Amino acid sequence: MDEAVIRQRVEAAGQAHVFERWDDLDAAQREALLGQLAALDFDALARRIELIQAKSEPPPPPEPLDPSEPDPAQRAEWAKLGEEALAAGRVAVIVVAGGQGTRLGWSGPKGTYPVGPVSDKSLFQLFAEQLRALGQRAGREIPLYVMTSRLNRDQTADFFAEHGDFGLAAGQVRYLVQGDLPNVDLAGKLVFSAPGELATSPNGHGGTVLALHEGGALAAMREAGQDLLFYWQVDNPLCQIADPVFIGGHLALGAQASTKVVEKTDPGEKVGLLGVRDGKVTVLEYSEITPEQAAERNDAGQLRFRAGNIAVHLFDREFLASLVEGDFALPYHLARKKVAILGADGQPTQPEAPNVIKFETFIFDLLPLAATHLTLQVAREEEFEPLKNAEGPYSPATVKGALDARARRWLEQAGHAPPGGVTCEVSPLVALGPADLSELSSLPEPGDRGLHVELP
Ligand code: UTP
């Protein structure tokens, strides 16, 4: 596309200010800017900008949803179905790791953060070891897709490569890069992060669907006979990847999409909730239910709105493929952020209040599109403690604490109570649950950091 056409489109979109500092740019910066503008879908940008002022109609009132809590017999049945699906090679997994991790403030991709309470293993290492253990049980490798953003793709792939992919087989890990969307200021104008460089940010975890399609993963899965995709987010080291019970429940129900939830017990907890709207399963952000609704209880004394979303899903490949082949668009969510963009004088600004709007799509907006959906309730202390903040709740301290407490609980359940006050960790290569520890002959001696049950 030549420069004149690009300038015309930019002007028609009311964004002519992007050329104001053109004379200050060198040839490479000009070329890069024209490239960014040529790739921009101005119609879609206009639709997003309209949302800044739009007053949305209040949605229909939500209804609570009672999650499935299978009894032991049903769990056993589902586990068998799930194990069969894994052994038949029907399952691929994806971890989404394209976020910017601003709250944590870690220098590298979040998956490189050391969370092992004794070992300092990174999130990525713990996940890779879980997959190796699952693969051994299934008798085959389970393919891992890692979704990154454009910004952290290379750092992520380099980290895996530097560690020999943590023992995963050659070709078992594949990377997908999610799309970016340009940021705008509060008046809807494009902004610059550097001379000639429009500020952009990753398009949210909802970008997973297009990344799977455009990165060839859906086609590769079809080719390999994988019809199920397990999804989780990189910040939750307690996630039980490709849990057979979850897979089996999804298959038994004939679901197109499934979600794990934990029970919300504190009415004030700020967690997204699964509910029902217009007969469809949907995620309600905590601001979407009133404090009165949040406090309502059923006859058993549980909160009526209690299905806390932990962003662990299972999707049918064909469901995802039908979305991208059809006329599919996820709604945009707007986030107002403080970002150090360039001011009108071309100099970096230090904003004291939110000055930029980022647009994102969310994975959970897929749920109402599924014809059938399983909501499975799991124990929070066994499966959910995400790393979000540098301090306080959901921080390195709470995440390590949750891994330590879970390891201790598993050891105790297996009849190997560790000495009090000692930090514990169990390698996923040794155990994915307490049952795997029953054959342990004795506990290792604790080291300086604590007790680490690992392979000899
Ligand atoms: P969060 O919304 O918690 O964002 O992402 P974050 O990037 O980790 O942290 P903050 O908000 O900047 O502090 C939840 C999960 O979704 C992934 C993240 O990597 C994380 O696993 N994610 C988020 C993406 O893969 N892409 C995105 O564009 C956004």
Short mmCIF file of C-alpha atoms and ligand atoms in Angstrom, two decimals, residues 95-104 110 147-149 178-179 201-206 208 231-235 337 360-362 387-389, ligand 1:
data_model
loop_
_atom_site.label_atom_id
_atom_site.label_comp_id
_atom_site.label_asym_id
_atom_site.label_seq_id
_atom_site.Cartn_x
_atom_site.Cartn_y
_atom_site.Cartn_z
CA VAL A 95 -1.09 -22.17 28.40
CA VAL A 96 -1.72 -18.50 27.76
CA ALA A 97 1.26 -16.38 28.70
CA GLY A 98 0.91 -13.22 26.66
CA GLY A 99 -0.05 -10.89 29.50
CA GLN A 100 2.13 -7.99 30.53
CA GLY A 101 2.24 -8.89 34.22
CA THR A 102 2.25 -5.23 35.22
CA ARG A 103 1.04 -5.83 38.78
CA LEU A 104 3.77 -8.38 39.52
CA LYS A 110 5.61 -14.29 34.11
CA MET A 147 0.61 -18.46 23.63
CA THR A 148 2.75 -15.37 24.01
CA SER A 149 2.45 -11.79 22.90
CA GLN A 178 -1.43 -13.39 19.86
CA GLY A 179 -2.45 -10.19 18.09
CA SER A 201 -0.95 -3.92 23.63
CA PRO A 202 -1.83 -7.62 23.41
CA ASN A 203 -5.48 -8.24 22.50
CA GLY A 204 -6.37 -10.11 25.71
CA HIS A 205 -6.67 -13.84 26.44
CA GLY A 206 -9.68 -13.87 24.10
CA THR A 208 -6.31 -17.24 21.94
CA TYR A 231 -6.69 -24.22 28.46
CA TRP A 232 -5.08 -22.56 31.47
CA GLN A 233 -3.33 -19.35 32.40
CA VAL A 234 0.36 -19.15 33.16
CA ASP A 235 -0.04 -17.56 36.58
CA LYS A 337 -4.38 2.71 32.22
CA GLU A 360 -8.96 -6.59 25.19
CA THR A 361 -11.15 -9.61 24.51
CA PHE A 362 -11.66 -12.28 27.18
CA LEU A 387 0.43 -15.09 40.89
CA LYS A 388 -0.84 -11.58 40.23
CA ASN A 389 0.71 -9.09 42.66
P1 UTP B 1 -4.22 -11.04 33.66
O1 UTP B 1 -5.46 -10.41 33.17
O2 UTP B 1 -4.16 -11.39 35.09
O3 UTP B 1 -3.03 -10.10 33.25
O4 UTP B 1 -3.95 -12.30 32.77
P2 UTP B 1 -1.47 -10.21 33.49
O5 UTP B 1 -0.83 -9.75 32.24
O6 UTP B 1 -1.02 -11.56 33.95
O7 UTP B 1 -1.18 -9.18 34.64
P3 UTP B 1 -1.45 -7.61 34.79
O8 UTP B 1 -2.95 -7.43 34.74
O9 UTP B 1 -0.74 -6.89 33.68
O10 UTP B 1 -0.88 -7.32 36.12
C1 UTP B 1 -4.47 -13.55 33.05
C2 UTP B 1 -3.79 -14.55 32.15
O11 UTP B 1 -4.06 -14.27 30.79
C3 UTP B 1 -2.85 -14.12 30.06
C4 UTP B 1 -1.80 -13.76 31.08
O12 UTP B 1 -0.51 -14.12 30.60
C5 UTP B 1 -2.26 -14.60 32.26
O13 UTP B 1 -1.88 -15.94 32.08
N1 UTP B 1 -3.04 -13.06 29.05
C6 UTP B 1 -3.56 -11.87 29.42
C7 UTP B 1 -2.64 -13.30 27.77
O14 UTP B 1 -2.15 -14.40 27.43
N2 UTP B 1 -2.79 -12.31 26.86
C8 UTP B 1 -3.31 -11.11 27.16
O15 UTP B 1 -3.42 -10.23 26.26
C9 UTP B 1 -3.72 -10.87 28.48
#
